[in-house]
Amino acid sequence: MNFTRASDERNITQSAFSRRIKALESWVGLPLVNRATYPVQLTEAGQQFLPVALAAISQLSESRQSLRDADRGDSQFVRFSVLHTISVNYLATRIEEMQRQIRDLRTRVVSDSLSTCCELLVEGAVDVMLCYYHHSVSPMIDGAAFARKDLLTDRLIPVAATEAVRARGWDLGRQDGPPIPYLAYERSSFLGMVVENIIGRQPLNVEKIYVDSLVETIKRRLVTGSGFAWMPETAIAAELANGVLVPIGDEGWCTSLTISALSNPAAFDPTARKLWELL
């Protein structure tokens, strides 16, 4: 009965959590939460809907687990949950390397949000989770319950298309001139929260023109010269090397990220254990 605690448990911002509750109320057609009381209480409709919702979630979870158990018995895949950008720019190549070292290695990768990736690991639905760690934002997960390996240090840097920078003089250090078009991450996403920490109270002469939670989607607009964005260096290594993209701020606008793997080795089969050792 507390929106702040509930949103923390879901690993999303309170505003995003509130939007989900309002969307559910819109779908039901009646208010489910009485926000005029403190602490908040369920309305009569909310009290009637709660056991129905719990039963539906329980049935869905049981069905999902049954399907996964059947698939695990037949296929013996090593399962990963991973943030989208890590999947594209790190894990796919790493799996190819490990498949040359582990005979008959088969993997299944679920690319999703940080909250979903954590949930799958905690439920035992995956063997390994890959995510970012940052000093200001960490996964909402009990670190003592899982083994952790730090795999790679990445950097989050503000970049833009080289031609646009030359033509328009984009520089985060400048406060004069027209604002720089800003391609931003959804604030409730992991990278969105990290960028908010970087910006802090520093003045920025920018105008937010686009918001998305996927690095690859923002990158497509970035290379066309639509604006600037903070990008993981691993996601734009080729574009930096060939000069398509350039940084538009000094080191004060950059930060380090750690790509880490978490798992419960006690639940590993022999193949998963070999993979964890190589990872």
Short mmCIF file of C-alpha atoms in Angstrom, two decimals:
data_model
loop_
_atom_site.label_atom_id
_atom_site.label_comp_id
_atom_site.label_asym_id
_atom_site.label_seq_id
_atom_site.Cartn_x
_atom_site.Cartn_y
_atom_site.Cartn_z
CA MET A 1 0.00 0.00 0.00
CA ASN A 2 2.89 2.31 -0.79
CA PHE A 3 3.63 3.42 -4.35
CA THR A 4 7.29 4.19 -3.63
CA ARG A 5 8.06 0.78 -2.10
CA ALA A 6 6.02 -1.00 -4.77
CA SER A 7 7.85 0.75 -7.61
CA ASP A 8 11.21 -0.06 -5.96
CA GLU A 9 10.28 -3.75 -5.85
CA ARG A 10 9.38 -3.61 -9.55
CA ASN A 11 12.69 -1.82 -10.28
CA ILE A 12 10.95 1.03 -12.12
CA THR A 13 10.34 4.69 -11.34
CA GLN A 14 7.31 5.66 -9.31
CA SER A 15 5.85 7.60 -12.25
CA ALA A 16 6.15 4.57 -14.53
CA PHE A 17 4.57 2.36 -11.88
CA SER A 18 1.68 4.82 -11.45
CA ARG A 19 1.09 4.79 -15.22
CA ARG A 20 0.81 0.99 -15.13
CA ILE A 21 -1.77 1.14 -12.33
CA LYS A 22 -3.76 3.76 -14.25
CA ALA A 23 -3.59 1.62 -17.39
CA LEU A 24 -4.94 -1.34 -15.43
CA GLU A 25 -7.74 0.82 -14.00
CA SER A 26 -8.55 2.02 -17.50
CA TRP A 27 -8.77 -1.58 -18.69
CA VAL A 28 -11.01 -2.61 -15.76
CA GLY A 29 -13.07 0.56 -16.14
CA LEU A 30 -13.08 1.44 -12.42
CA PRO A 31 -10.62 2.92 -9.89
CA LEU A 32 -8.75 0.14 -8.08
CA VAL A 33 -6.73 2.31 -5.67
CA ASN A 34 -8.02 5.06 -3.39
CA ARG A 35 -5.28 7.68 -3.55
CA ALA A 36 -7.09 10.06 -1.19
CA THR A 37 -6.10 8.01 1.87
CA TYR A 38 -2.71 7.54 3.53
CA PRO A 39 -1.52 4.92 3.25
CA VAL A 40 -3.33 4.25 -0.01
CA GLN A 41 -6.03 1.59 0.08
CA LEU A 42 -7.74 -0.60 -2.48
CA THR A 43 -11.20 0.50 -3.49
CA GLU A 44 -14.08 -1.96 -3.25
CA ALA A 45 -13.53 -2.81 -6.91
CA GLY A 46 -9.81 -3.28 -6.20
CA GLN A 47 -10.55 -5.68 -3.34
CA GLN A 48 -12.83 -7.72 -5.60
CA PHE A 49 -10.30 -7.73 -8.45
CA LEU A 50 -7.24 -8.66 -6.35
CA PRO A 51 -7.98 -12.41 -5.85
CA VAL A 52 -8.92 -12.74 -9.53
CA ALA A 53 -5.63 -11.09 -10.56
CA LEU A 54 -3.59 -13.27 -8.18
CA ALA A 55 -5.24 -16.44 -9.47
CA ALA A 56 -4.63 -15.43 -13.10
CA ILE A 57 -0.96 -14.65 -12.43
CA SER A 58 -0.50 -17.93 -10.56
CA GLN A 59 -2.05 -19.94 -13.39
CA LEU A 60 0.07 -18.16 -16.00
CA SER A 61 3.25 -18.72 -13.97
CA GLU A 62 2.49 -22.41 -13.50
CA SER A 63 1.82 -22.87 -17.22
CA ARG A 64 4.99 -21.02 -18.14
CA GLN A 65 7.10 -23.12 -15.78
CA SER A 66 5.59 -26.35 -17.10
CA LEU A 67 6.48 -25.37 -20.64
CA ARG A 68 10.01 -24.39 -19.62
CA ASP A 69 10.53 -27.62 -17.67
CA ALA A 70 9.42 -29.68 -20.66
CA ASP A 71 11.71 -27.73 -22.97
CA ARG A 72 14.64 -27.97 -20.55
CA GLY A 73 14.28 -31.75 -20.37
CA ASP A 74 14.38 -32.13 -24.15
CA SER A 75 16.87 -29.50 -25.20
CA GLN A 76 19.28 -28.86 -22.31
CA PHE A 77 19.88 -25.29 -23.40
CA VAL A 78 21.96 -22.95 -21.25
CA ARG A 79 19.61 -20.02 -20.74
CA PHE A 80 20.55 -16.35 -20.51
CA SER A 81 18.58 -13.26 -19.61
CA VAL A 82 20.35 -10.13 -20.82
CA LEU A 83 19.84 -6.46 -21.54
CA HIS A 84 19.20 -5.84 -25.25
CA THR A 85 22.37 -3.86 -25.96
CA ILE A 86 24.63 -6.36 -24.15
CA SER A 87 23.03 -9.17 -26.15
CA VAL A 88 23.71 -7.46 -29.48
CA ASN A 89 27.12 -5.97 -28.79
CA TYR A 90 28.77 -8.49 -26.46
CA LEU A 91 27.02 -11.77 -25.74
CA ALA A 92 26.36 -12.92 -29.33
CA THR A 93 30.08 -12.82 -30.15
CA ARG A 94 31.07 -14.35 -26.81
CA ILE A 95 28.71 -17.29 -27.31
CA GLU A 96 30.24 -17.97 -30.74
CA GLU A 97 33.66 -18.12 -29.09
CA MET A 98 32.48 -20.48 -26.36
CA GLN A 99 30.73 -22.77 -28.83
CA ARG A 100 34.13 -23.45 -30.37
CA GLN A 101 35.38 -24.57 -26.94
CA ILE A 102 32.36 -26.45 -25.57
CA ARG A 103 31.13 -29.30 -27.72
CA ASP A 104 27.38 -29.28 -28.49
CA LEU A 105 26.80 -26.06 -26.53
CA ARG A 106 23.27 -24.79 -27.09
CA THR A 107 22.07 -21.50 -25.69
CA ARG A 108 18.82 -19.60 -25.47
CA VAL A 109 18.89 -15.86 -24.89
CA VAL A 110 16.03 -13.73 -23.56
CA SER A 111 16.76 -10.04 -24.25
CA ASP A 112 14.59 -7.80 -22.10
CA SER A 113 14.45 -5.02 -19.51
CA LEU A 114 16.53 -5.12 -16.33
CA SER A 115 13.51 -5.92 -14.14
CA THR A 116 12.48 -8.86 -16.33
CA CYS A 117 16.04 -10.18 -16.53
CA CYS A 118 16.34 -10.10 -12.73
CA GLU A 119 12.96 -11.74 -12.32
CA LEU A 120 13.90 -14.63 -14.63
CA LEU A 121 17.14 -15.23 -12.71
CA VAL A 122 15.46 -15.16 -9.30
CA GLU A 123 12.75 -17.56 -10.51
CA GLY A 124 15.38 -19.99 -11.81
CA ALA A 125 14.03 -19.63 -15.35
CA VAL A 126 17.53 -18.82 -16.67
CA ASP A 127 21.00 -20.00 -15.74
CA VAL A 128 22.92 -16.74 -16.23
CA MET A 129 21.95 -13.07 -16.30
CA LEU A 130 24.09 -10.38 -17.95
CA CYS A 131 23.54 -6.76 -17.00
CA TYR A 132 25.30 -3.45 -16.41
CA TYR A 133 26.49 -2.22 -13.05
CA HIS A 134 27.08 1.47 -12.34
CA HIS A 135 27.98 3.20 -9.10
CA SER A 136 24.66 5.06 -9.11
CA VAL A 137 22.37 2.28 -10.36
CA SER A 138 22.55 -1.44 -9.63
CA PRO A 139 20.13 -4.33 -10.25
CA MET A 140 17.52 -4.75 -7.52
CA ILE A 141 18.70 -8.24 -6.63
CA ASP A 142 20.16 -9.96 -3.57
CA GLY A 143 23.86 -10.06 -4.41
CA ALA A 144 24.55 -12.59 -1.63
CA ALA A 145 22.27 -15.16 -3.27
CA PHE A 146 24.14 -15.25 -6.59
CA ALA A 147 27.70 -15.54 -7.86
CA ARG A 148 28.91 -12.54 -9.86
CA LYS A 149 31.57 -12.17 -12.53
CA ASP A 150 32.63 -8.79 -13.92
CA LEU A 151 33.32 -9.40 -17.60
CA LEU A 152 34.08 -6.07 -19.26
CA THR A 153 34.34 -2.36 -18.58
CA ASP A 154 32.31 -0.27 -21.00
CA ARG A 155 31.99 3.53 -21.27
CA LEU A 156 28.88 5.62 -21.76
CA ILE A 157 29.80 8.62 -23.91
CA PRO A 158 27.84 11.45 -25.61
CA VAL A 159 28.23 11.21 -29.40
CA ALA A 160 26.74 12.56 -32.62
CA ALA A 161 27.19 12.14 -36.35
CA THR A 162 30.50 13.68 -37.46
CA GLU A 163 28.99 15.67 -40.34
CA ALA A 164 26.29 17.16 -38.10
CA VAL A 165 28.87 18.15 -35.48
CA ARG A 166 31.04 19.88 -38.08
CA ALA A 167 28.13 21.66 -39.73
CA ARG A 168 26.37 22.81 -36.55
CA GLY A 169 29.17 23.01 -33.99
CA TRP A 170 27.54 20.74 -31.46
CA ASP A 171 29.43 20.70 -28.15
CA LEU A 172 27.97 19.96 -24.71
CA GLY A 173 30.36 22.49 -23.22
CA ARG A 174 28.73 25.37 -25.11
CA GLN A 175 25.78 27.22 -23.60
CA ASP A 176 25.18 29.60 -26.51
CA GLY A 177 23.54 29.01 -29.87
CA PRO A 178 20.59 26.77 -30.78
CA PRO A 179 19.96 23.82 -28.43
CA ILE A 180 21.35 20.45 -29.53
CA PRO A 181 18.66 17.87 -30.44
CA TYR A 182 18.75 15.17 -27.78
CA LEU A 183 17.87 11.49 -28.35
CA ALA A 184 17.13 10.26 -24.83
CA TYR A 185 16.55 6.97 -23.07
CA GLU A 186 13.32 6.32 -21.23
CA ARG A 187 14.02 7.60 -17.72
CA SER A 188 12.82 4.34 -16.12
CA SER A 189 15.35 2.29 -18.12
CA PHE A 190 18.78 1.42 -16.69
CA LEU A 191 20.73 3.65 -19.09
CA GLY A 192 18.16 6.40 -18.62
CA MET A 193 18.84 6.41 -14.88
CA VAL A 194 22.61 6.39 -15.45
CA VAL A 195 22.38 9.37 -17.84
CA GLU A 196 20.28 11.27 -15.30
CA ASN A 197 23.12 10.73 -12.83
CA ILE A 198 25.69 12.02 -15.35
CA ILE A 199 23.69 15.14 -16.13
CA GLY A 200 22.94 15.88 -12.48
CA ARG A 201 22.72 19.63 -12.06
CA GLN A 202 25.06 20.48 -14.92
CA PRO A 203 23.54 23.01 -17.34
CA LEU A 204 22.78 21.61 -20.77
CA ASN A 205 21.83 23.52 -23.90
CA VAL A 206 19.80 20.67 -25.40
CA GLU A 207 16.28 19.95 -26.58
CA LYS A 208 14.85 16.48 -26.08
CA ILE A 209 13.25 15.42 -29.38
CA TYR A 210 13.04 11.63 -29.07
CA VAL A 211 12.74 9.09 -26.24
CA ASP A 212 13.25 5.32 -26.46
CA SER A 213 14.53 2.54 -24.21
CA LEU A 214 16.49 0.63 -26.88
CA VAL A 215 20.09 1.55 -27.70
CA GLU A 216 19.89 0.14 -31.23
CA THR A 217 16.82 2.23 -32.09
CA ILE A 218 18.44 5.43 -30.86
CA LYS A 219 21.64 4.52 -32.70
CA ARG A 220 19.79 4.39 -36.03
CA ARG A 221 18.64 7.98 -35.60
CA LEU A 222 22.04 8.99 -34.26
CA VAL A 223 24.00 8.01 -37.37
CA THR A 224 21.62 9.96 -39.63
CA GLY A 225 22.48 13.20 -37.83
CA SER A 226 19.15 13.61 -35.99
CA GLY A 227 20.82 14.61 -32.74
CA PHE A 228 23.18 13.40 -30.02
CA ALA A 229 22.86 10.59 -27.49
CA TRP A 230 24.79 8.84 -24.74
CA MET A 231 25.89 5.47 -26.10
CA PRO A 232 27.78 2.46 -24.69
CA GLU A 233 31.14 2.41 -26.42
CA THR A 234 30.76 -1.28 -27.29
CA ALA A 235 27.62 -0.41 -29.28
CA ILE A 236 29.36 2.18 -31.47
CA ALA A 237 32.97 0.92 -31.65
CA ALA A 238 32.85 0.53 -35.45
CA GLU A 239 31.22 3.95 -35.99
CA LEU A 240 33.85 5.65 -33.81
CA ALA A 241 36.66 3.82 -35.60
CA ASN A 242 35.47 4.78 -39.10
CA GLY A 243 34.61 8.35 -38.14
CA VAL A 244 30.84 8.17 -38.57
CA LEU A 245 30.34 9.25 -34.94
CA VAL A 246 32.40 11.51 -32.68
CA PRO A 247 32.19 12.49 -28.99
CA ILE A 248 30.68 15.92 -28.34
CA GLY A 249 31.75 16.32 -24.72
CA ASP A 250 34.85 15.92 -22.56
CA GLU A 251 35.46 13.17 -19.98
CA GLY A 252 33.25 14.95 -17.48
CA TRP A 253 30.24 13.88 -19.55
CA CYS A 254 31.33 10.20 -19.67
CA THR A 255 31.04 7.39 -17.16
CA SER A 256 32.15 3.77 -16.81
CA LEU A 257 29.82 0.77 -16.86
CA THR A 258 30.66 -2.80 -15.90
CA ILE A 259 29.14 -5.70 -17.82
CA SER A 260 28.58 -8.40 -15.19
CA ALA A 261 27.18 -11.93 -15.11
CA LEU A 262 25.15 -13.34 -12.21
CA SER A 263 24.18 -16.96 -11.64
CA ASN A 264 23.43 -19.68 -9.12
CA PRO A 265 26.20 -22.23 -9.83
CA ALA A 266 24.63 -24.77 -7.45
CA ALA A 267 21.87 -25.30 -10.02
CA PHE A 268 24.22 -25.78 -13.00
CA ASP A 269 24.42 -28.90 -15.11
CA PRO A 270 27.94 -29.83 -16.38
CA THR A 271 27.58 -27.80 -19.59
CA ALA A 272 26.41 -24.68 -17.76
CA ARG A 273 29.28 -25.06 -15.32
CA LYS A 274 31.83 -25.19 -18.15
CA LEU A 275 30.25 -22.13 -19.74
CA TRP A 276 30.40 -20.20 -16.45
CA GLU A 277 34.08 -21.06 -16.06
CA LEU A 278 34.83 -19.80 -19.59
CA LEU A 279 32.64 -16.73 -19.34
#
